[in-house]
Amino acid sequence: MTPTRHIPVSMLLASLLILLAPPTPHITAATTSPAVDIDQIRSKQWHAAHLGLREAHRITKGEGITVAVLDTGVQPHPDLKQNLLPGADLSDEGGDGRQDRDGHGTGMAGLIAAHGQSQARGALGIAPKARILPVRFKKDSRGGTADGLREAIDFAIRNGAQVVNISSAGAPDVQMQQATQRAAQANVVIVAAVGNMPSDRHVGFPAAYQYVVAVGGIDRSGTHAEVSVIGPEVDVVAPAVEIYSTSIGGRYRVGTGTSGATAIVAGAAALVRAKYPYLPADEVVHRLTATAIDKGPPGRDDQYGYGVVDLVAALTADVPPRGFGSAPASTPDGAGSTTAAADRPRADGERTATVRGLVTLGVLLAAGGAWALFARHRRRSDDPPPRISR
């Protein structure tokens, strides 16, 4: 007979506490990307042609916009270093964020703001004249904590970022959620990855939070990428399969996952902010969703969100403010009801017309103001943006 083994009560209590303790929320990168060496990186960046990047760059290249990349750091790659600002290293190693031993952060920064090395060589980002603020909150693409990410968001806010890129997905965390709210209050656009299958089954955080643009992915054919998580929080999608960008050591890398798609959308947000510098963050997001190319079932769906981000339409379409009905067709000059006054200060000669317009607007607001305020605070799934006829 096996003798009875007596376990001290203290040991039982300790074991129970371990089992009941909530797990520390970790943030994992939403991509896997082996480094590759290629000579003609520009020709490998299929997403650029797919998104009409050349035409978008005739309008703006992201001048004057700072995008914070919250990741593994950003190395001064030859294709990127002219746009790289000193940032912060929030790990225990210290520094200014311009150190990256993993390559993930450097890759995301390149997708956003790589300027290349000549007219046709080197990697090219979505907003090649935007500035990158590197905030290193993890040492590798699978590391990082919610506390570290929260601190990184706050650093980005304090240091003038207009767009924040988070190519990571993790567990919910109250303080991290509060940081995203502070960013929204500070007029900052936050873009985050929804996560990757099969390791993720639901839209991760912070992407699932209300004030964050949740980005999924498409493949080369423009259809839903199998790697991309689906869910009611998805806002827009962008290329996510075989995406080439910068890496450490002056090399290049190819990656598949919603990390790359997120960086592409962050670059798109930078373009919109450069074109319309007086447009508030929530209207920048609205412009991206309202002009997205609808995919799947009509309207918003859990695979594509509002659709594939459309760079040119986001920069040129006439988009009314949120909550004020459907948008008319896009116009060639890019003037829109949310942006006619948002892309430049008013001249003195416009003041008389402005006064008359304000009187009319006051009448409209008296009838519709309460509805507008309500509409702006509804959850995204209940507030489909107006579609753009193209």
GROMACS .gro file of C-alpha atoms in nm:
model
  390
    1MET     CA    1   0.000   0.000   0.000
    2THR     CA    2   0.129   0.341  -0.094
    3PRO     CA    3   0.170   0.552   0.218
    4THR     CA    4  -0.043   0.865   0.246
    5ARG     CA    5   0.152   1.180   0.164
    6HIS     CA    6   0.062   1.488   0.369
    7ILE     CA    7   0.105   1.822   0.190
    8PRO     CA    8   0.141   2.132   0.407
    9VAL     CA    9  -0.152   2.373   0.391
   10SER     CA   10   0.087   2.659   0.310
   11MET     CA   11   0.206   2.478  -0.001
   12LEU     CA   12  -0.152   2.415  -0.114
   13LEU     CA   13  -0.238   2.782  -0.069
   14ALA     CA   14   0.070   2.892  -0.264
   15SER     CA   15  -0.019   2.659  -0.550
   16LEU     CA   16  -0.376   2.789  -0.554
   17LEU     CA   17  -0.256   3.150  -0.572
   18ILE     CA   18  -0.035   3.069  -0.869
   19LEU     CA   19  -0.326   2.907  -1.051
   20LEU     CA   20  -0.562   3.195  -0.980
   21ALA     CA   21  -0.318   3.477  -1.055
   22PRO     CA   22  -0.395   3.659  -1.384
   23PRO     CA   23  -0.128   3.610  -1.650
   24THR     CA   24   0.101   3.901  -1.730
   25PRO     CA   25  -0.019   4.035  -2.066
   26HIS     CA   26   0.257   3.986  -2.320
   27ILE     CA   27   0.268   4.158  -2.655
   28THR     CA   28   0.381   3.949  -2.950
   29ALA     CA   29   0.465   4.073  -3.297
   30ALA     CA   30   0.217   3.987  -3.568
   31THR     CA   31   0.457   3.852  -3.826
   32THR     CA   32   0.737   3.604  -3.893
   33SER     CA   33   1.005   3.733  -4.128
   34PRO     CA   34   1.333   3.568  -4.220
   35ALA     CA   35   1.599   3.810  -4.340
   36VAL     CA   36   1.678   3.800  -4.713
   37ASP     CA   37   1.938   3.968  -4.933
   38ILE     CA   38   1.809   4.111  -5.260
   39ASP     CA   39   1.946   4.360  -5.508
   40GLN     CA   40   1.627   4.507  -5.645
   41ILE     CA   41   1.410   4.551  -5.337
   42ARG     CA   42   1.186   4.807  -5.508
   43SER     CA   43   1.069   4.557  -5.768
   44LYS     CA   44   0.983   4.311  -5.492
   45GLN     CA   45   0.753   4.553  -5.312
   46TRP     CA   46   0.434   4.446  -5.490
   47HIS     CA   47   0.219   4.627  -5.238
   48ALA     CA   48   0.335   4.964  -5.374
   49ALA     CA   49   0.182   4.910  -5.718
   50HIS     CA   50  -0.122   4.740  -5.569
   51LEU     CA   51  -0.197   5.049  -5.360
   52GLY     CA   52  -0.120   5.307  -5.630
   53LEU     CA   53   0.173   5.447  -5.435
   54ARG     CA   54   0.327   5.635  -5.728
   55GLU     CA   55   0.007   5.830  -5.787
   56ALA     CA   56  -0.031   5.900  -5.415
   57HIS     CA   57   0.323   6.039  -5.404
   58ARG     CA   58   0.230   6.296  -5.667
   59ILE     CA   59   0.001   6.441  -5.398
   60THR     CA   60   0.212   6.405  -5.083
   61LYS     CA   61   0.494   6.198  -4.938
   62GLY     CA   62   0.416   6.259  -4.574
   63GLU     CA   63   0.613   6.578  -4.524
   64GLY     CA   64   0.612   6.713  -4.169
   65ILE     CA   65   0.453   6.409  -4.004
   66THR     CA   66   0.610   6.208  -3.722
   67VAL     CA   67   0.521   5.840  -3.691
   68ALA     CA   68   0.618   5.659  -3.372
   69VAL     CA   69   0.715   5.295  -3.423
   70LEU     CA   70   0.663   5.103  -3.098
   71ASP     CA   71   0.862   4.788  -3.151
   72THR     CA   72   1.208   4.629  -3.122
   73GLY     CA   73   1.385   4.954  -3.207
   74VAL     CA   74   1.482   5.090  -3.547
   75GLN     CA   75   1.833   5.059  -3.687
   76PRO     CA   76   1.965   5.341  -3.912
   77HIS     CA   77   1.932   5.147  -4.239
   78PRO     CA   78   2.076   5.330  -4.544
   79ASP     CA   79   1.725   5.342  -4.695
   80LEU     CA   80   1.580   5.493  -4.378
   81LYS     CA   81   1.838   5.686  -4.179
   82GLN     CA   82   1.754   6.032  -4.318
   83ASN     CA   83   1.408   6.004  -4.163
   84LEU     CA   84   1.508   5.847  -3.831
   85LEU     CA   85   1.481   6.061  -3.518
   86PRO     CA   86   1.630   5.980  -3.178
   87GLY     CA   87   1.363   5.816  -2.966
   88ALA     CA   88   1.371   5.602  -2.654
   89ASP     CA   89   1.472   5.256  -2.536
   90LEU     CA   90   1.234   5.154  -2.260
   91SER     CA   91   1.396   4.816  -2.209
   92ASP     CA   92   1.658   4.764  -1.940
   93GLU     CA   93   1.935   4.836  -2.192
   94GLY     CA   94   1.874   5.208  -2.234
   95GLY     CA   95   1.946   5.413  -2.543
   96ASP     CA   96   1.750   5.626  -2.788
   97GLY     CA   97   1.559   5.355  -2.974
   98ARG     CA   98   1.799   5.338  -3.270
   99GLN     CA   99   1.914   4.990  -3.179
  100ASP     CA  100   1.747   4.678  -3.316
  101ARG     CA  101   1.887   4.328  -3.283
  102ASP     CA  102   1.571   4.160  -3.411
  103GLY     CA  103   1.485   4.350  -3.730
  104HIS     CA  104   1.110   4.367  -3.681
  105GLY     CA  105   1.097   4.733  -3.586
  106THR     CA  106   1.337   4.830  -3.864
  107GLY     CA  107   1.114   4.648  -4.111
  108MET     CA  108   0.801   4.828  -3.995
  109ALA     CA  109   0.976   5.166  -4.006
  110GLY     CA  110   1.091   5.094  -4.360
  111LEU     CA  111   0.738   5.017  -4.475
  112ILE     CA  112   0.626   5.349  -4.332
  113ALA     CA  113   0.904   5.589  -4.428
  114ALA     CA  114   1.194   5.432  -4.622
  115HIS     CA  115   1.331   5.683  -4.872
  116GLY     CA  116   1.553   5.446  -5.073
  117GLN     CA  117   1.901   5.522  -5.200
  118SER     CA  118   1.820   5.651  -5.546
  119GLN     CA  119   1.526   5.704  -5.778
  120ALA     CA  120   1.470   5.333  -5.834
  121ARG     CA  121   1.685   5.145  -5.585
  122GLY     CA  122   1.636   5.068  -5.221
  123ALA     CA  123   1.317   5.018  -5.023
  124LEU     CA  124   1.042   5.276  -5.054
  125GLY     CA  125   0.793   5.348  -4.777
  126ILE     CA  126   0.435   5.466  -4.799
  127ALA     CA  127   0.532   5.808  -4.659
  128PRO     CA  128   0.901   5.850  -4.754
  129LYS     CA  129   0.926   6.205  -4.620
  130ALA     CA  130   0.770   6.133  -4.283
  131ARG     CA  131   0.988   6.109  -3.974
  132ILE     CA  132   1.021   5.795  -3.763
  133LEU     CA  133   1.027   5.819  -3.382
  134PRO     CA  134   1.161   5.481  -3.262
  135VAL     CA  135   1.035   5.360  -2.925
  136ARG     CA  136   1.194   5.031  -2.824
  137PHE     CA  137   0.977   4.856  -2.567
  138LYS     CA  138   1.086   4.498  -2.640
  139LYS     CA  139   1.408   4.326  -2.742
  140ASP     CA  140   1.262   4.078  -2.990
  141SER     CA  141   0.944   4.035  -3.188
  142ARG     CA  142   0.796   3.786  -2.941
  143GLY     CA  143   0.868   3.989  -2.631
  144GLY     CA  144   0.718   4.293  -2.467
  145THR     CA  145   0.456   4.351  -2.200
  146ALA     CA  146   0.141   4.557  -2.174
  147ASP     CA  147   0.314   4.786  -1.922
  148GLY     CA  148   0.599   4.845  -2.165
  149LEU     CA  149   0.359   4.920  -2.448
  150ARG     CA  150   0.160   5.159  -2.232
  151GLU     CA  151   0.478   5.346  -2.144
  152ALA     CA  152   0.575   5.353  -2.512
  153ILE     CA  153   0.239   5.503  -2.611
  154ASP     CA  154   0.275   5.775  -2.349
  155PHE     CA  155   0.629   5.853  -2.469
  156ALA     CA  156   0.503   5.888  -2.826
  157ILE     CA  157   0.230   6.127  -2.714
  158ARG     CA  158   0.472   6.342  -2.514
  159ASN     CA  159   0.719   6.363  -2.800
  160GLY     CA  160   0.494   6.486  -3.076
  161ALA     CA  161   0.397   6.175  -3.271
  162GLN     CA  162   0.094   6.233  -3.492
  163VAL     CA  163   0.063   5.864  -3.583
  164VAL     CA  164   0.157   5.562  -3.370
  165ASN     CA  165   0.230   5.224  -3.526
  166ILE     CA  166   0.187   4.912  -3.311
  167SER     CA  167   0.259   4.600  -3.516
  168SER     CA  168   0.181   4.379  -3.218
  169ALA     CA  169  -0.117   4.206  -3.061
  170GLY     CA  170  -0.168   4.089  -2.706
  171ALA     CA  171  -0.406   4.048  -2.414
  172PRO     CA  172  -0.634   4.323  -2.280
  173ASP     CA  173  -0.496   4.555  -2.015
  174VAL     CA  174  -0.676   4.844  -1.846
  175GLN     CA  175  -0.374   5.076  -1.830
  176MET     CA  176  -0.292   5.010  -2.194
  177GLN     CA  177  -0.651   5.092  -2.287
  178GLN     CA  178  -0.625   5.417  -2.091
  179ALA     CA  179  -0.308   5.501  -2.282
  180THR     CA  180  -0.494   5.464  -2.613
  181GLN     CA  181  -0.762   5.697  -2.479
  182ARG     CA  182  -0.496   5.953  -2.388
  183ALA     CA  183  -0.362   5.928  -2.741
  184ALA     CA  184  -0.706   5.995  -2.886
  185GLN     CA  185  -0.745   6.297  -2.658
  186ALA     CA  186  -0.405   6.420  -2.777
  187ASN     CA  187  -0.516   6.403  -3.143
  188VAL     CA  188  -0.294   6.103  -3.221
  189VAL     CA  189  -0.390   5.827  -3.465
  190ILE     CA  190  -0.305   5.479  -3.331
  191VAL     CA  191  -0.283   5.190  -3.576
  192ALA     CA  192  -0.244   4.830  -3.453
  193ALA     CA  193  -0.233   4.475  -3.588
  194VAL     CA  194  -0.530   4.244  -3.538
  195GLY     CA  195  -0.302   3.940  -3.494
  196ASN     CA  196  -0.213   3.630  -3.692
  197MET     CA  197  -0.366   3.288  -3.738
  198PRO     CA  198  -0.323   3.024  -3.609
  199SER     CA  199  -0.161   3.157  -3.291
  200ASP     CA  200  -0.432   3.421  -3.252
  201ARG     CA  201  -0.804   3.346  -3.280
  202HIS     CA  202  -0.956   3.681  -3.192
  203VAL     CA  203  -0.860   4.041  -3.265
  204GLY     CA  204  -0.585   4.126  -3.019
  205PHE     CA  205  -0.519   4.433  -2.811
  206PRO     CA  206  -0.472   4.724  -2.844
  207ALA     CA  207  -0.633   4.680  -3.190
  208ALA     CA  208  -0.966   4.581  -3.034
  209TYR     CA  209  -0.993   4.905  -2.837
  210GLN     CA  210  -1.233   5.176  -2.954
  211TYR     CA  211  -0.979   5.446  -3.038
  212VAL     CA  212  -0.741   5.223  -3.235
  213VAL     CA  213  -0.743   5.143  -3.607
  214ALA     CA  214  -0.749   4.761  -3.626
  215VAL     CA  215  -0.568   4.639  -3.938
  216GLY     CA  216  -0.611   4.303  -4.108
  217GLY     CA  217  -0.444   4.168  -4.420
  218ILE     CA  218  -0.495   4.074  -4.784
  219ASP     CA  219  -0.283   3.863  -5.018
  220ARG     CA  220  -0.145   3.938  -5.364
  221SER     CA  221  -0.483   3.871  -5.526
  222GLY     CA  222  -0.650   4.128  -5.304
  223THR     CA  223  -0.848   3.871  -5.107
  224HIS     CA  224  -0.841   3.797  -4.737
  225ALA     CA  225  -0.503   3.668  -4.622
  226GLU     CA  226  -0.533   3.337  -4.440
  227VAL     CA  227  -0.290   3.460  -4.177
  228SER     CA  228  -0.513   3.752  -4.078
  229VAL     CA  229  -0.743   3.724  -3.776
  230ILE     CA  230  -1.107   3.813  -3.839
  231GLY     CA  231  -1.356   3.978  -3.606
  232PRO     CA  232  -1.603   4.261  -3.554
  233GLU     CA  233  -1.325   4.502  -3.454
  234VAL     CA  234  -1.143   4.492  -3.792
  235ASP     CA  235  -1.144   4.840  -3.949
  236VAL     CA  236  -0.941   4.815  -4.269
  237VAL     CA  237  -0.706   4.575  -4.445
  238ALA     CA  238  -0.383   4.615  -4.640
  239PRO     CA  239  -0.126   4.389  -4.809
  240ALA     CA  240   0.014   4.135  -4.562
  241VAL     CA  241   0.170   3.853  -4.765
  242GLU     CA  242   0.534   3.848  -4.882
  243ILE     CA  243   0.594   4.209  -4.788
  244TYR     CA  244   0.953   4.325  -4.846
  245SER     CA  245   1.114   4.592  -4.633
  246THR     CA  246   1.431   4.700  -4.457
  247SER     CA  247   1.611   4.489  -4.197
  248ILE     CA  248   1.912   4.512  -3.970
  249GLY     CA  249   2.268   4.518  -4.098
  250GLY     CA  250   2.166   4.709  -4.410
  251ARG     CA  251   1.983   4.403  -4.540
  252TYR     CA  252   1.623   4.342  -4.644
  253ARG     CA  253   1.357   4.103  -4.523
  254VAL     CA  254   1.032   3.953  -4.641
  255GLY     CA  255   0.745   3.897  -4.401
  256THR     CA  256   0.390   3.768  -4.396
  257GLY     CA  257   0.150   3.888  -4.129
  258THR     CA  258  -0.063   4.175  -4.014
  259SER     CA  259   0.244   4.357  -3.881
  260GLY     CA  260   0.333   4.472  -4.231
  261ALA     CA  261  -0.026   4.560  -4.314
  262THR     CA  262  -0.039   4.775  -4.001
  263ALA     CA  263   0.275   4.967  -4.097
  264ILE     CA  264   0.130   5.029  -4.443
  265VAL     CA  265  -0.186   5.176  -4.292
  266ALA     CA  266   0.021   5.387  -4.052
  267GLY     CA  267   0.198   5.524  -4.358
  268ALA     CA  268  -0.139   5.595  -4.517
  269ALA     CA  269  -0.246   5.786  -4.207
  270ALA     CA  270   0.075   5.990  -4.233
  271LEU     CA  271  -0.008   6.081  -4.593
  272VAL     CA  272  -0.357   6.195  -4.495
  273ARG     CA  273  -0.223   6.400  -4.205
  274ALA     CA  274   0.031   6.564  -4.436
  275LYS     CA  275  -0.233   6.647  -4.699
  276TYR     CA  276  -0.485   6.770  -4.442
  277PRO     CA  277  -0.279   6.897  -4.147
  278TYR     CA  278  -0.577   7.056  -3.969
  279LEU     CA  279  -0.794   6.742  -3.981
  280PRO     CA  280  -0.845   6.587  -3.633
  281ALA     CA  281  -0.736   6.230  -3.570
  282ASP     CA  282  -1.085   6.078  -3.569
  283GLU     CA  283  -1.160   6.235  -3.907
  284VAL     CA  284  -0.829   6.107  -4.044
  285VAL     CA  285  -0.941   5.758  -3.947
  286HIS     CA  286  -1.285   5.822  -4.094
  287ARG     CA  287  -1.126   5.930  -4.421
  288LEU     CA  288  -0.932   5.601  -4.436
  289THR     CA  289  -1.238   5.386  -4.365
  290ALA     CA  290  -1.483   5.585  -4.578
  291THR     CA  291  -1.261   5.563  -4.887
  292ALA     CA  292  -1.155   5.201  -4.842
  293ILE     CA  293  -1.235   4.967  -5.132
  294ASP     CA  294  -1.525   4.747  -5.024
  295LYS     CA  295  -1.457   4.374  -5.030
  296GLY     CA  296  -1.665   4.073  -4.937
  297PRO     CA  297  -2.032   4.136  -4.850
  298PRO     CA  298  -2.150   4.494  -4.913
  299GLY     CA  299  -2.053   4.723  -4.628
  300ARG     CA  300  -1.839   4.637  -4.331
  301ASP     CA  301  -1.760   4.271  -4.259
  302ASP     CA  302  -1.539   4.080  -4.017
  303GLN     CA  303  -1.276   3.981  -4.275
  304TYR     CA  304  -1.212   4.310  -4.451
  305GLY     CA  305  -1.356   4.565  -4.213
  306TYR     CA  306  -1.458   4.861  -4.428
  307GLY     CA  307  -1.227   4.742  -4.705
  308VAL     CA  308  -0.878   4.772  -4.851
  309VAL     CA  309  -0.710   5.103  -4.777
  310ASP     CA  310  -0.709   5.324  -5.090
  311LEU     CA  311  -0.425   5.575  -5.076
  312VAL     CA  312  -0.533   5.797  -5.364
  313ALA     CA  313  -0.900   5.809  -5.263
  314ALA     CA  314  -0.804   5.884  -4.903
  315LEU     CA  315  -0.612   6.186  -5.031
  316THR     CA  316  -0.859   6.313  -5.291
  317ALA     CA  317  -1.216   6.201  -5.217
  318ASP     CA  318  -1.487   6.434  -5.092
  319VAL     CA  319  -1.569   6.286  -4.751
  320PRO     CA  320  -1.835   6.441  -4.525
  321PRO     CA  321  -1.787   6.439  -4.149
  322ARG     CA  322  -1.881   6.132  -3.952
  323GLY     CA  323  -2.251   6.096  -3.880
  324PHE     CA  324  -2.372   6.324  -4.161
  325GLY     CA  325  -2.497   6.078  -4.424
  326SER     CA  326  -2.348   5.940  -4.742
  327ALA     CA  327  -2.051   6.077  -4.929
  328PRO     CA  328  -2.077   6.205  -5.286
  329ALA     CA  329  -1.845   6.081  -5.557
  330SER     CA  330  -1.480   6.168  -5.529
  331THR     CA  331  -1.362   6.486  -5.694
  332PRO     CA  332  -1.037   6.529  -5.888
  333ASP     CA  333  -0.914   6.826  -5.686
  334GLY     CA  334  -0.948   6.641  -5.357
  335ALA     CA  335  -1.159   6.909  -5.189
  336GLY     CA  336  -1.397   6.755  -4.940
  337SER     CA  337  -1.645   6.876  -4.684
  338THR     CA  338  -1.425   6.754  -4.400
  339THR     CA  339  -1.112   6.885  -4.563
  340ALA     CA  340  -1.181   7.196  -4.767
  341ALA     CA  341  -1.102   7.399  -4.458
  342ALA     CA  342  -0.885   7.137  -4.296
  343ASP     CA  343  -0.599   7.134  -4.545
  344ARG     CA  344  -0.510   7.501  -4.508
  345PRO     CA  345  -0.578   7.805  -4.285
  346ARG     CA  346  -0.858   8.036  -4.396
  347ALA     CA  347  -0.756   8.354  -4.581
  348ASP     CA  348  -0.899   8.692  -4.480
  349GLY     CA  349  -1.112   8.704  -4.794
  350GLU     CA  350  -1.299   8.396  -4.688
  351ARG     CA  351  -1.430   8.539  -4.362
  352THR     CA  352  -1.750   8.696  -4.501
  353ALA     CA  353  -1.847   8.372  -4.671
  354THR     CA  354  -1.752   8.185  -4.358
  355VAL     CA  355  -1.986   8.395  -4.142
  356ARG     CA  356  -2.278   8.327  -4.378
  357GLY     CA  357  -2.188   7.960  -4.376
  358LEU     CA  358  -2.176   7.949  -3.998
  359VAL     CA  359  -2.526   8.094  -3.974
  360THR     CA  360  -2.656   7.819  -4.200
  361LEU     CA  361  -2.452   7.561  -4.016
  362GLY     CA  362  -2.594   7.679  -3.683
  363VAL     CA  363  -2.946   7.603  -3.804
  364LEU     CA  364  -2.840   7.258  -3.916
  365LEU     CA  365  -2.660   7.187  -3.592
  366ALA     CA  366  -2.962   7.289  -3.389
  367ALA     CA  367  -3.152   7.003  -3.548
  368GLY     CA  368  -2.873   6.753  -3.587
  369GLY     CA  369  -2.612   6.833  -3.324
  370ALA     CA  370  -2.736   6.585  -3.067
  371TRP     CA  371  -2.739   6.309  -3.327
  372ALA     CA  372  -2.389   6.397  -3.441
  373LEU     CA  373  -2.253   6.376  -3.088
  374PHE     CA  374  -2.424   6.042  -3.039
  375ALA     CA  375  -2.296   5.909  -3.370
  376ARG     CA  376  -1.937   6.002  -3.292
  377HIS     CA  377  -1.944   5.797  -2.973
  378ARG     CA  378  -2.108   5.483  -3.103
  379ARG     CA  379  -1.903   5.169  -3.141
  380ARG     CA  380  -1.745   5.126  -3.482
  381SER     CA  381  -1.961   4.822  -3.570
  382ASP     CA  382  -2.273   5.042  -3.537
  383ASP     CA  383  -2.135   5.338  -3.733
  384PRO     CA  384  -2.055   5.238  -4.092
  385PRO     CA  385  -1.893   5.527  -4.275
  386PRO     CA  386  -2.037   5.664  -4.598
  387ARG     CA  387  -1.907   5.479  -4.902
  388ILE     CA  388  -1.736   5.658  -5.188
  389SER     CA  389  -1.871   5.597  -5.537
  390ARG     CA  390  -1.592   5.507  -5.776
   0.00000   0.00000   0.00000
